[in-house]
mmCIF file of C-alpha atoms in Angstrom:
data_model
loop_
_atom_site.group_PDB
_atom_site.id
_atom_site.type_symbol
_atom_site.label_atom_id
_atom_site.label_comp_id
_atom_site.label_asym_id
_atom_site.label_seq_id
_atom_site.Cartn_x
_atom_site.Cartn_y
_atom_site.Cartn_z
ATOM 1 C CA MET A 854 16.261 -27.112 -5.625
ATOM 2 C CA SER A 855 14.578 -24.214 -7.395
ATOM 3 C CA LYS A 856 15.455 -21.597 -9.976
ATOM 4 C CA ILE A 857 14.456 -18.153 -11.174
ATOM 5 C CA ILE A 858 13.348 -18.315 -14.798
ATOM 6 C CA SER A 859 12.027 -14.788 -15.320
ATOM 7 C CA ILE A 860 12.149 -11.289 -13.822
ATOM 8 C CA ALA A 861 10.147 -8.286 -15.023
ATOM 9 C CA THR A 862 9.880 -4.744 -13.728
ATOM 10 C CA SER A 863 7.369 -1.931 -13.907
ATOM 11 C CA VAL A 864 7.453 1.749 -12.980
ATOM 12 C CA PRO A 865 4.773 4.472 -12.815
ATOM 13 C CA SER A 866 4.271 6.858 -15.707
ATOM 14 C CA TYR A 867 5.686 9.906 -13.913
ATOM 15 C CA ARG A 868 9.456 10.130 -14.382
ATOM 16 C CA HIS A 869 11.070 12.878 -12.322
ATOM 17 C CA ASP A 870 14.546 14.317 -12.796
ATOM 18 C CA GLN A 871 16.423 14.540 -9.520
ATOM 19 C CA LYS A 872 16.874 18.269 -10.088
ATOM 20 C CA ASN A 873 13.092 18.741 -10.256
ATOM 21 C CA ILE A 874 12.591 16.817 -7.020
ATOM 22 C CA LEU A 875 15.287 18.980 -5.460
ATOM 23 C CA SER A 876 13.415 22.141 -6.454
ATOM 24 C CA PHE A 877 10.190 20.738 -4.988
ATOM 25 C CA MET A 878 11.900 19.890 -1.688
ATOM 26 C CA GLN A 879 13.693 23.232 -1.415
ATOM 27 C CA ASN A 880 10.369 24.995 -1.718
ATOM 28 C CA VAL A 881 8.221 22.847 0.576
ATOM 29 C CA TYR A 882 10.903 22.736 3.265
ATOM 30 C CA ALA A 883 10.909 26.562 3.126
ATOM 31 C CA MET A 884 14.704 26.685 3.207
ATOM 32 C CA ASP A 885 16.876 29.779 3.236
ATOM 33 C CA GLU A 886 19.551 30.121 0.561
ATOM 34 C CA ALA A 887 22.281 28.495 2.667
ATOM 35 C CA ASP A 888 20.183 25.409 3.369
ATOM 36 C CA LYS A 889 19.115 25.238 -0.265
ATOM 37 C CA ARG A 890 22.788 25.080 -1.287
ATOM 38 C CA LYS A 891 23.450 22.319 1.243
ATOM 39 C CA LEU A 892 20.509 20.286 -0.026
ATOM 40 C CA LYS A 893 21.612 20.808 -3.619
ATOM 41 C CA PHE A 894 25.042 19.462 -2.721
ATOM 42 C CA LEU A 895 23.484 16.325 -1.191
ATOM 43 C CA TYR A 896 21.316 15.745 -4.261
ATOM 44 C CA ASN A 897 24.306 16.220 -6.564
ATOM 45 C CA GLN A 898 26.246 13.617 -4.561
ATOM 46 C CA SER A 899 23.394 11.069 -4.548
ATOM 47 C CA ALA A 900 24.367 9.331 -7.839
ATOM 48 C CA ILE A 901 20.643 9.448 -8.717
ATOM 49 C CA GLU A 902 19.486 11.114 -11.933
ATOM 50 C CA THR A 903 15.840 10.078 -12.175
ATOM 51 C CA ARG A 904 13.119 8.501 -10.058
ATOM 52 C CA TYR A 905 9.552 7.410 -10.730
ATOM 53 C CA SER A 906 6.397 8.185 -8.777
ATOM 54 C CA VAL A 907 2.659 7.613 -8.988
ATOM 55 C CA LEU A 908 2.436 11.324 -8.135
ATOM 56 C CA PRO A 909 3.016 13.978 -10.811
ATOM 57 C CA ASP A 910 3.475 16.732 -8.214
ATOM 58 C CA TYR A 911 7.256 16.534 -7.855
ATOM 59 C CA SER A 912 7.798 18.052 -11.312
ATOM 60 C CA LEU A 913 4.855 20.472 -11.364
ATOM 61 C CA ASN A 914 4.179 23.972 -10.193
ATOM 62 C CA ALA A 915 2.114 24.193 -7.014
ATOM 63 C CA GLY A 916 -1.040 25.190 -8.872
ATOM 64 C CA GLU A 917 -0.935 21.904 -10.814
ATOM 65 C CA TRP A 918 -0.449 19.525 -7.856
ATOM 66 C CA GLN A 919 -2.848 16.577 -7.672
ATOM 67 C CA PHE A 920 -1.909 15.108 -4.297
ATOM 68 C CA TYR A 921 -0.491 17.871 -2.109
ATOM 69 C CA PRO A 922 -2.558 20.972 -1.302
ATOM 70 C CA ALA A 923 -1.161 24.090 -2.961
ATOM 71 C CA THR A 924 -0.942 26.006 0.295
ATOM 72 C CA GLU A 925 2.023 27.676 1.953
ATOM 73 C CA ASN A 926 2.323 25.020 4.665
ATOM 74 C CA LEU A 927 0.853 22.078 2.669
ATOM 75 C CA GLU A 928 -2.181 22.001 4.955
ATOM 76 C CA PRO A 929 -4.338 20.059 5.174
ATOM 77 C CA PHE A 930 -1.357 17.712 4.902
ATOM 78 C CA PRO A 931 -2.212 14.298 3.378
ATOM 79 C CA ASN A 932 -3.149 11.799 6.088
ATOM 80 C CA VAL A 933 -2.553 8.058 6.040
ATOM 81 C CA GLU A 934 -6.087 7.409 4.721
ATOM 82 C CA LEU A 935 -5.431 9.503 1.613
ATOM 83 C CA ARG A 936 -2.053 7.861 1.062
ATOM 84 C CA MET A 937 -3.587 4.379 1.282
ATOM 85 C CA LYS A 938 -6.361 5.462 -1.077
ATOM 86 C CA TRP A 939 -3.733 6.366 -3.662
ATOM 87 C CA PHE A 940 -1.866 3.113 -2.993
ATOM 88 C CA ASN A 941 -4.986 1.028 -3.573
ATOM 89 C CA LYS A 942 -5.776 3.039 -6.692
ATOM 90 C CA THR A 943 -2.349 2.795 -8.342
ATOM 91 C CA ALA A 944 -0.381 -0.149 -6.915
ATOM 92 C CA PRO A 945 -2.469 -3.014 -8.379
ATOM 93 C CA ALA A 946 -1.987 -1.891 -12.002
ATOM 94 C CA LEU A 947 1.751 -1.502 -11.415
ATOM 95 C CA ALA A 948 1.996 -4.993 -9.911
ATOM 96 C CA VAL A 949 -0.158 -6.567 -12.632
ATOM 97 C CA ASN A 950 2.001 -4.989 -15.337
ATOM 98 C CA ALA A 951 5.146 -6.518 -13.796
ATOM 99 C CA VAL A 952 3.482 -9.932 -13.387
ATOM 100 C CA GLU A 953 2.118 -10.017 -16.942
ATOM 101 C CA LYS A 954 5.542 -9.205 -18.396
ATOM 102 C CA CYS A 955 7.148 -11.782 -16.105
ATOM 103 C CA VAL A 956 5.001 -14.714 -17.235
ATOM 104 C CA GLU A 957 4.752 -13.680 -20.903
ATOM 105 C CA ASN A 958 6.114 -16.462 -23.133
ATOM 106 C CA LYS A 959 6.994 -18.428 -19.994
ATOM 107 C CA ILE A 960 3.798 -19.880 -18.543
ATOM 108 C CA ALA A 961 0.075 -19.317 -18.902
ATOM 109 C CA LYS A 962 -1.428 -17.387 -16.024
ATOM 110 C CA GLU A 963 -3.567 -20.452 -15.243
ATOM 111 C CA GLU A 964 -0.363 -22.314 -14.371
ATOM 112 C CA ILE A 965 0.532 -19.972 -11.509
ATOM 113 C CA THR A 966 0.155 -22.027 -8.321
ATOM 114 C CA HIS A 967 1.428 -19.558 -5.698
ATOM 115 C CA LEU A 968 1.343 -15.770 -5.411
ATOM 116 C CA ILE A 969 3.524 -13.926 -2.900
ATOM 117 C CA THR A 970 2.951 -10.176 -2.677
ATOM 118 C CA VAL A 971 5.531 -7.967 -0.978
ATOM 119 C CA SER A 972 5.105 -4.385 0.225
ATOM 120 C CA CYS A 973 5.901 -2.093 3.124
ATOM 121 C CA THR A 974 4.312 1.068 1.701
ATOM 122 C CA GLY A 975 0.673 0.007 1.477
ATOM 123 C CA LEU A 976 -1.468 -2.135 3.753
ATOM 124 C CA SER A 977 -5.146 -3.049 3.552
ATOM 125 C CA ALA A 978 -7.465 -6.047 3.661
ATOM 126 C CA PRO A 979 -8.448 -7.176 1.112
ATOM 127 C CA GLY A 980 -5.013 -6.208 -0.080
ATOM 128 C CA LEU A 981 -2.659 -6.298 -3.024
ATOM 129 C CA ASP A 982 -2.712 -10.098 -3.299
ATOM 130 C CA LEU A 983 -6.457 -10.245 -3.882
ATOM 131 C CA GLN A 984 -6.359 -7.158 -6.099
ATOM 132 C CA VAL A 985 -3.818 -8.852 -8.392
ATOM 133 C CA ILE A 986 -5.801 -12.124 -8.440
ATOM 134 C CA GLU A 987 -9.010 -10.300 -9.361
ATOM 135 C CA ALA A 988 -7.406 -8.050 -11.977
ATOM 136 C CA MET A 989 -5.691 -10.991 -13.704
ATOM 137 C CA ASN A 990 -8.580 -13.410 -13.215
ATOM 138 C CA LEU A 991 -6.296 -15.926 -11.546
ATOM 139 C CA SER A 992 -7.619 -19.073 -9.919
ATOM 140 C CA PRO A 993 -9.655 -18.236 -6.797
ATOM 141 C CA ASN A 994 -7.985 -21.143 -4.966
ATOM 142 C CA ILE A 995 -4.411 -20.063 -5.742
ATOM 143 C CA PHE A 996 -2.093 -20.294 -2.739
ATOM 144 C CA ARG A 997 -1.379 -16.727 -1.658
ATOM 145 C CA THR A 998 0.579 -15.066 1.087
ATOM 146 C CA SER A 999 1.981 -11.610 1.787
ATOM 147 C CA VAL A 1000 5.285 -10.296 3.081
ATOM 148 C CA ASN A 1001 4.672 -6.913 4.674
ATOM 149 C CA PHE A 1002 6.701 -4.243 6.414
ATOM 150 C CA MET A 1003 10.105 -5.902 6.063
ATOM 151 C CA GLY A 1004 11.548 -3.070 3.996
ATOM 152 C CA CYS A 1005 14.355 -3.276 1.467
ATOM 153 C CA TYR A 1006 15.345 -6.910 2.096
ATOM 154 C CA ALA A 1007 11.795 -8.287 1.757
ATOM 155 C CA ALA A 1008 12.284 -9.558 -1.814
ATOM 156 C CA ILE A 1009 14.833 -12.055 -0.518
ATOM 157 C CA HIS A 1010 12.368 -13.239 2.104
ATOM 158 C CA GLY A 1011 9.839 -13.702 -0.693
ATOM 159 C CA LEU A 1012 12.386 -15.754 -2.636
ATOM 160 C CA LYS A 1013 12.959 -17.920 0.452
ATOM 161 C CA LEU A 1014 9.268 -18.743 0.561
ATOM 162 C CA ALA A 1015 9.169 -19.440 -3.182
ATOM 163 C CA ASP A 1016 12.178 -21.741 -2.864
ATOM 164 C CA ALA A 1017 10.485 -23.664 -0.039
ATOM 165 C CA PHE A 1018 7.275 -24.077 -2.058
ATOM 166 C CA CYS A 1019 9.161 -25.348 -5.108
ATOM 167 C CA ASN A 1020 11.281 -27.749 -3.088
ATOM 168 C CA GLN A 1021 8.091 -29.195 -1.639
ATOM 169 C CA ASP A 1022 6.264 -29.462 -4.966
ATOM 170 C CA LYS A 1023 8.013 -29.958 -8.328
ATOM 171 C CA ASN A 1024 4.919 -28.627 -10.101
ATOM 172 C CA ALA A 1025 4.867 -25.326 -8.216
ATOM 173 C CA ARG A 1026 4.994 -22.154 -10.300
ATOM 174 C CA VAL A 1027 5.548 -19.357 -7.799
ATOM 175 C CA LEU A 1028 5.231 -15.655 -8.516
ATOM 176 C CA VAL A 1029 6.760 -13.120 -6.154
ATOM 177 C CA VAL A 1030 5.742 -9.520 -6.836
ATOM 178 C CA CYS A 1031 7.241 -6.618 -4.873
ATOM 179 C CA THR A 1032 5.435 -3.289 -5.174
ATOM 180 C CA GLU A 1033 6.402 -0.134 -3.339
ATOM 181 C CA LEU A 1034 5.078 3.421 -3.592
ATOM 182 C CA CYS A 1035 7.637 5.098 -1.368
ATOM 183 C CA THR A 1036 6.932 8.592 -2.686
ATOM 184 C CA LEU A 1037 3.456 8.553 -1.153
ATOM 185 C CA HIS A 1038 5.046 8.925 2.263
ATOM 186 C CA PHE A 1039 6.857 12.254 1.960
ATOM 187 C CA GLN A 1040 6.896 14.148 5.257
ATOM 188 C CA LYS A 1041 7.161 17.934 5.291
ATOM 189 C CA GLU A 1042 9.119 18.393 8.543
ATOM 190 C CA ASN A 1043 12.670 19.513 7.797
ATOM 191 C CA THR A 1044 14.482 16.671 9.613
ATOM 192 C CA THR A 1045 17.546 14.616 8.712
ATOM 193 C CA ASP A 1046 15.488 11.428 8.296
ATOM 194 C CA ASN A 1047 12.896 13.105 6.083
ATOM 195 C CA ILE A 1048 15.555 14.748 3.934
ATOM 196 C CA ALA A 1049 17.332 11.396 3.479
ATOM 197 C CA SER A 1050 14.089 9.671 2.511
ATOM 198 C CA SER A 1051 13.006 12.359 0.067
ATOM 199 C CA LEU A 1052 16.454 12.276 -1.545
ATOM 200 C CA LEU A 1053 16.604 8.508 -2.089
ATOM 201 C CA PHE A 1054 13.262 6.804 -2.579
ATOM 202 C CA GLY A 1055 11.179 6.110 -5.661
ATOM 203 C CA ASP A 1056 8.289 3.891 -6.759
ATOM 204 C CA GLY A 1057 8.402 0.613 -8.661
ATOM 205 C CA SER A 1058 7.368 -3.017 -8.917
ATOM 206 C CA ALA A 1059 9.219 -6.214 -9.809
ATOM 207 C CA ALA A 1060 7.941 -9.744 -10.362
ATOM 208 C CA VAL A 1061 9.978 -12.942 -10.335
ATOM 209 C CA LEU A 1062 8.912 -16.425 -11.448
ATOM 210 C CA VAL A 1063 10.382 -19.353 -9.500
ATOM 211 C CA THR A 1064 10.052 -23.022 -10.432
ATOM 212 C CA HIS A 1065 11.558 -26.353 -9.393
ATOM 213 C CA ASN A 1066 14.983 -26.939 -10.880
ATOM 214 C CA THR A 1067 13.599 -29.692 -13.136
ATOM 215 C CA TYR A 1068 11.502 -27.178 -15.096
ATOM 216 C CA LYS A 1069 12.378 -27.115 -18.815
ATOM 217 C CA ASP A 1070 13.408 -23.447 -19.114
ATOM 218 C CA GLU A 1071 16.876 -22.245 -18.151
ATOM 219 C CA GLY A 1072 17.299 -19.882 -15.236
ATOM 220 C CA LEU A 1073 19.332 -18.964 -12.194
ATOM 221 C CA ARG A 1074 19.537 -21.790 -9.690
ATOM 222 C CA ILE A 1075 18.938 -20.781 -6.076
ATOM 223 C CA ASN A 1076 21.786 -22.319 -4.102
ATOM 224 C CA ASN A 1077 21.739 -20.722 -0.702
ATOM 225 C CA PHE A 1078 20.255 -18.112 1.639
ATOM 226 C CA TYR A 1079 21.913 -16.634 4.694
ATOM 227 C CA SER A 1080 20.879 -13.818 7.033
ATOM 228 C CA GLU A 1081 22.034 -12.021 10.160
ATOM 229 C CA VAL A 1082 20.609 -9.281 12.367
ATOM 230 C CA ALA A 1083 22.880 -6.557 13.747
ATOM 231 C CA PHE A 1084 20.788 -5.348 16.684
ATOM 232 C CA LYS A 1085 23.227 -2.541 17.405
ATOM 233 C CA GLY A 1086 21.703 -0.820 14.365
ATOM 234 C CA LYS A 1087 18.029 -1.365 15.202
ATOM 235 C CA LYS A 1088 17.487 2.331 15.956
ATOM 236 C CA ASP A 1089 19.310 3.479 12.827
ATOM 237 C CA MET A 1090 16.902 2.023 10.267
ATOM 238 C CA SER A 1091 13.189 1.742 10.981
ATOM 239 C CA TRP A 1092 9.784 2.164 9.331
ATOM 240 C CA GLU A 1093 6.802 3.105 11.471
ATOM 241 C CA LEU A 1094 3.142 3.965 10.975
ATOM 242 C CA SER A 1095 1.795 7.402 11.767
ATOM 243 C CA SER A 1096 -1.391 9.345 11.132
ATOM 244 C CA SER A 1097 0.370 11.302 8.361
ATOM 245 C CA GLY A 1098 1.872 8.282 6.615
ATOM 246 C CA PHE A 1099 4.778 5.914 7.189
ATOM 247 C CA LEU A 1100 7.847 7.366 8.890
ATOM 248 C CA MET A 1101 11.324 6.313 7.811
ATOM 249 C CA THR A 1102 14.350 6.488 10.077
ATOM 250 C CA LEU A 1103 17.578 6.190 8.123
ATOM 251 C CA SER A 1104 20.515 7.496 10.093
ATOM 252 C CA GLY A 1105 23.850 8.450 8.584
ATOM 253 C CA TYR A 1106 25.410 5.713 10.683
ATOM 254 C CA VAL A 1107 23.892 2.894 8.567
ATOM 255 C CA PRO A 1108 26.682 2.907 5.923
ATOM 256 C CA ASP A 1109 29.257 2.756 8.728
ATOM 257 C CA LEU A 1110 27.494 -0.221 10.298
ATOM 258 C CA ILE A 1111 27.366 -2.005 6.954
ATOM 259 C CA GLU A 1112 31.020 -1.280 6.245
ATOM 260 C CA GLU A 1113 31.905 -2.625 9.689
ATOM 261 C CA ASP A 1114 29.828 -5.815 9.430
ATOM 262 C CA PHE A 1115 29.570 -6.724 5.755
ATOM 263 C CA ASN A 1116 32.870 -8.556 5.348
ATOM 264 C CA LYS A 1117 31.986 -10.831 8.253
ATOM 265 C CA LEU A 1118 28.517 -11.366 6.792
ATOM 266 C CA LEU A 1119 30.045 -12.279 3.437
ATOM 267 C CA THR A 1120 32.480 -14.708 5.060
ATOM 268 C CA ASN A 1121 29.712 -16.408 7.022
ATOM 269 C CA ALA A 1122 27.395 -16.602 4.014
ATOM 270 C CA LEU A 1123 30.097 -18.107 1.800
ATOM 271 C CA GLU A 1124 31.055 -20.641 4.457
ATOM 272 C CA ASN A 1125 27.402 -21.577 4.850
ATOM 273 C CA ALA A 1126 27.247 -22.245 1.098
ATOM 274 C CA ASP A 1127 30.642 -23.980 0.962
ATOM 275 C CA CYS A 1128 31.793 -21.318 -1.468
ATOM 276 C CA ASN A 1129 34.779 -18.961 -1.821
ATOM 277 C CA LYS A 1130 34.846 -15.272 -2.632
ATOM 278 C CA GLU A 1131 36.882 -16.046 -5.741
ATOM 279 C CA ASP A 1132 33.943 -18.107 -7.021
ATOM 280 C CA ILE A 1133 31.669 -15.042 -7.151
ATOM 281 C CA SER A 1134 31.411 -13.582 -10.652
ATOM 282 C CA HIS A 1135 28.632 -11.031 -10.088
ATOM 283 C CA TRP A 1136 27.606 -8.870 -7.147
ATOM 284 C CA CYS A 1137 23.878 -8.122 -6.813
ATOM 285 C CA ILE A 1138 23.812 -5.554 -4.007
ATOM 286 C CA HIS A 1139 20.771 -3.526 -2.996
ATOM 287 C CA PRO A 1140 21.585 0.119 -3.828
ATOM 288 C CA GLY A 1141 20.212 1.631 -0.656
ATOM 289 C CA GLY A 1142 22.262 4.738 -1.426
ATOM 290 C CA LYS A 1143 25.649 5.711 -2.816
ATOM 291 C CA ARG A 1144 27.307 5.630 0.608
ATOM 292 C CA ILE A 1145 26.069 2.104 1.235
ATOM 293 C CA LEU A 1146 27.581 0.889 -2.027
ATOM 294 C CA THR A 1147 30.917 2.587 -1.378
ATOM 295 C CA SER A 1148 30.921 1.154 2.154
ATOM 296 C CA ILE A 1149 30.536 -2.359 0.763
ATOM 297 C CA GLU A 1150 33.339 -1.760 -1.729
ATOM 298 C CA LYS A 1151 35.641 -0.868 1.148
ATOM 299 C CA SER A 1152 34.437 -3.644 3.431
ATOM 300 C CA ILE A 1153 35.019 -6.546 1.033
ATOM 301 C CA ASP A 1154 37.684 -4.923 -1.178
ATOM 302 C CA ILE A 1155 35.900 -4.896 -4.525
ATOM 303 C CA LYS A 1156 35.929 -2.265 -7.272
ATOM 304 C CA THR A 1157 33.214 0.203 -8.192
ATOM 305 C CA GLU A 1158 32.760 -1.557 -11.541
ATOM 306 C CA ASP A 1159 31.937 -4.760 -9.658
ATOM 307 C CA LEU A 1160 28.754 -2.995 -8.527
ATOM 308 C CA GLN A 1161 27.935 -1.497 -11.931
ATOM 309 C CA TYR A 1162 24.434 -3.007 -12.004
ATOM 310 C CA SER A 1163 23.612 -1.601 -8.571
ATOM 311 C CA TYR A 1164 24.871 1.843 -9.558
ATOM 312 C CA ASN A 1165 22.844 1.699 -12.802
ATOM 313 C CA VAL A 1166 19.622 1.010 -10.907
ATOM 314 C CA LEU A 1167 20.393 3.696 -8.321
ATOM 315 C CA LYS A 1168 21.059 6.192 -11.109
ATOM 316 C CA ASN A 1169 17.866 5.505 -13.037
ATOM 317 C CA TYR A 1170 15.359 4.640 -10.300
ATOM 318 C CA GLY A 1171 16.720 5.546 -6.858
ATOM 319 C CA ASN A 1172 15.952 3.230 -3.944
ATOM 320 C CA MET A 1173 12.507 1.626 -4.400
ATOM 321 C CA SER A 1174 12.771 -0.515 -1.262
ATOM 322 C CA SER A 1175 11.881 -4.198 -1.833
ATOM 323 C CA PRO A 1176 11.783 -4.345 -5.684
ATOM 324 C CA THR A 1177 15.179 -2.687 -6.045
ATOM 325 C CA ILE A 1178 17.388 -5.766 -5.724
ATOM 326 C CA LEU A 1179 15.222 -7.521 -8.323
ATOM 327 C CA PHE A 1180 15.819 -4.595 -10.701
ATOM 328 C CA VAL A 1181 19.556 -5.209 -10.193
ATOM 329 C CA LEU A 1182 19.209 -8.979 -10.658
ATOM 330 C CA LYS A 1183 17.221 -8.440 -13.853
ATOM 331 C CA GLU A 1184 20.090 -6.392 -15.310
ATOM 332 C CA ILE A 1185 22.539 -9.153 -14.385
ATOM 333 C CA MET A 1186 20.336 -11.834 -15.985
ATOM 334 C CA GLU A 1187 20.039 -9.809 -19.177
ATOM 335 C CA SER A 1188 23.804 -9.276 -19.266
ATOM 336 C CA LEU A 1189 24.432 -13.015 -18.887
ATOM 337 C CA LYS A 1190 22.091 -13.748 -21.802
ATOM 338 C CA GLU A 1191 23.597 -11.065 -24.030
ATOM 339 C CA LYS A 1192 27.191 -12.112 -23.360
ATOM 340 C CA LYS A 1193 26.266 -15.806 -23.230
ATOM 341 C CA GLU A 1194 28.334 -16.124 -20.081
ATOM 342 C CA LYS A 1195 28.521 -19.441 -18.275
ATOM 343 C CA LYS A 1196 29.572 -20.531 -14.811
ATOM 344 C CA ALA A 1197 28.151 -17.372 -13.282
ATOM 345 C CA ASN A 1198 27.866 -17.237 -9.499
ATOM 346 C CA ILE A 1199 25.874 -14.304 -8.142
ATOM 347 C CA PHE A 1200 26.075 -13.062 -4.576
ATOM 348 C CA GLY A 1201 23.127 -10.914 -3.556
ATOM 349 C CA ALA A 1202 22.532 -8.850 -0.431
ATOM 350 C CA ALA A 1203 19.941 -6.406 0.865
ATOM 351 C CA PHE A 1204 19.466 -4.547 4.126
ATOM 352 C CA GLY A 1205 16.528 -3.341 6.166
ATOM 353 C CA PRO A 1206 15.096 -2.582 9.596
ATOM 354 C CA GLY A 1207 16.655 -4.557 12.381
ATOM 355 C CA LEU A 1208 19.388 -3.918 11.115
ATOM 356 C CA THR A 1209 18.701 -7.035 9.012
ATOM 357 C CA LEU A 1210 21.166 -8.266 6.394
ATOM 358 C CA GLU A 1211 19.844 -10.889 3.945
ATOM 359 C CA THR A 1212 21.881 -12.692 1.282
ATOM 360 C CA PHE A 1213 21.504 -15.241 -1.499
ATOM 361 C CA ILE A 1214 23.780 -17.130 -3.869
ATOM 362 C CA LEU A 1215 22.581 -18.002 -7.374
ATOM 363 C CA SER A 1216 24.267 -19.755 -10.279
ATOM 364 C CA ASP A 1217 23.454 -20.174 -13.954
ATOM 365 C CA ASP A 1218 21.365 -23.250 -14.684
#
């Protein structure tokens, strides 16, 4: 068995109020007053107050923009090459910051045996894995692998790999680092998908250190993973490459699909782990959006306060794709330490293209 002994997070230096992002979007979408009011209503209902970005533009006047051209139609609109240039320039430092905080006072960087990098917002070769190794001067023969283009549930897939490595080798010290720069992929066309993406997504990185359960430090024991794919929703959530960046499809039907299927998923996951719902003390749910969280509350009959950690992350960071659930889990871990709670059982879930639903069950060491 394996356990999580440390989680650390990192965000870019540019912190944007949701109201400032709203103003930016109202202007670049060239909306009339009626549409501006509708968009304002959506932003006010988002439960998001702030988001972070590697771009300063979202809180600046057009003449001060650094990424987007200050032209009436944003032309020449940033192409995928420019977006990847910014990713390669800014993502490594963000990832390294999360990793350094994660291992601080836990292990020496020379002890890291495996590095798993996760991202769906930046792709290149050599990529983020080698950039982190070089920046941190890690061993050149470290075992490395990457999880790419899996979207919001990818952190759980990374944890699955870390768990497998630690179960195979008691001396494994596995780092999973999820880094997403979602705000690089804003699209200017006034479509439902683009509006949903620009309303929800932010940038961030999270690193998690996983060891074998015999390791001396306390942590959260990884007990079980379970996943299902609801193919009826494969067209409702997707993430595709284009010449102008990565294109997100996020239909309004996704919360309905999750509400319809989540109780069954929970039942199956608990049965797979030989566990009961009453045994769960904490819910670590990916805050893909306010409607997704309220849909889960209805589906499995839990209270809003049961998802307080998910709502906190949504409020302060928005949806950062893969790192987001680790931001939530970090808050839960810190709460357990502060309150010195014992016998905690954490049920985690995240969702992504497919429609894929991934879960885990953790318990205090």
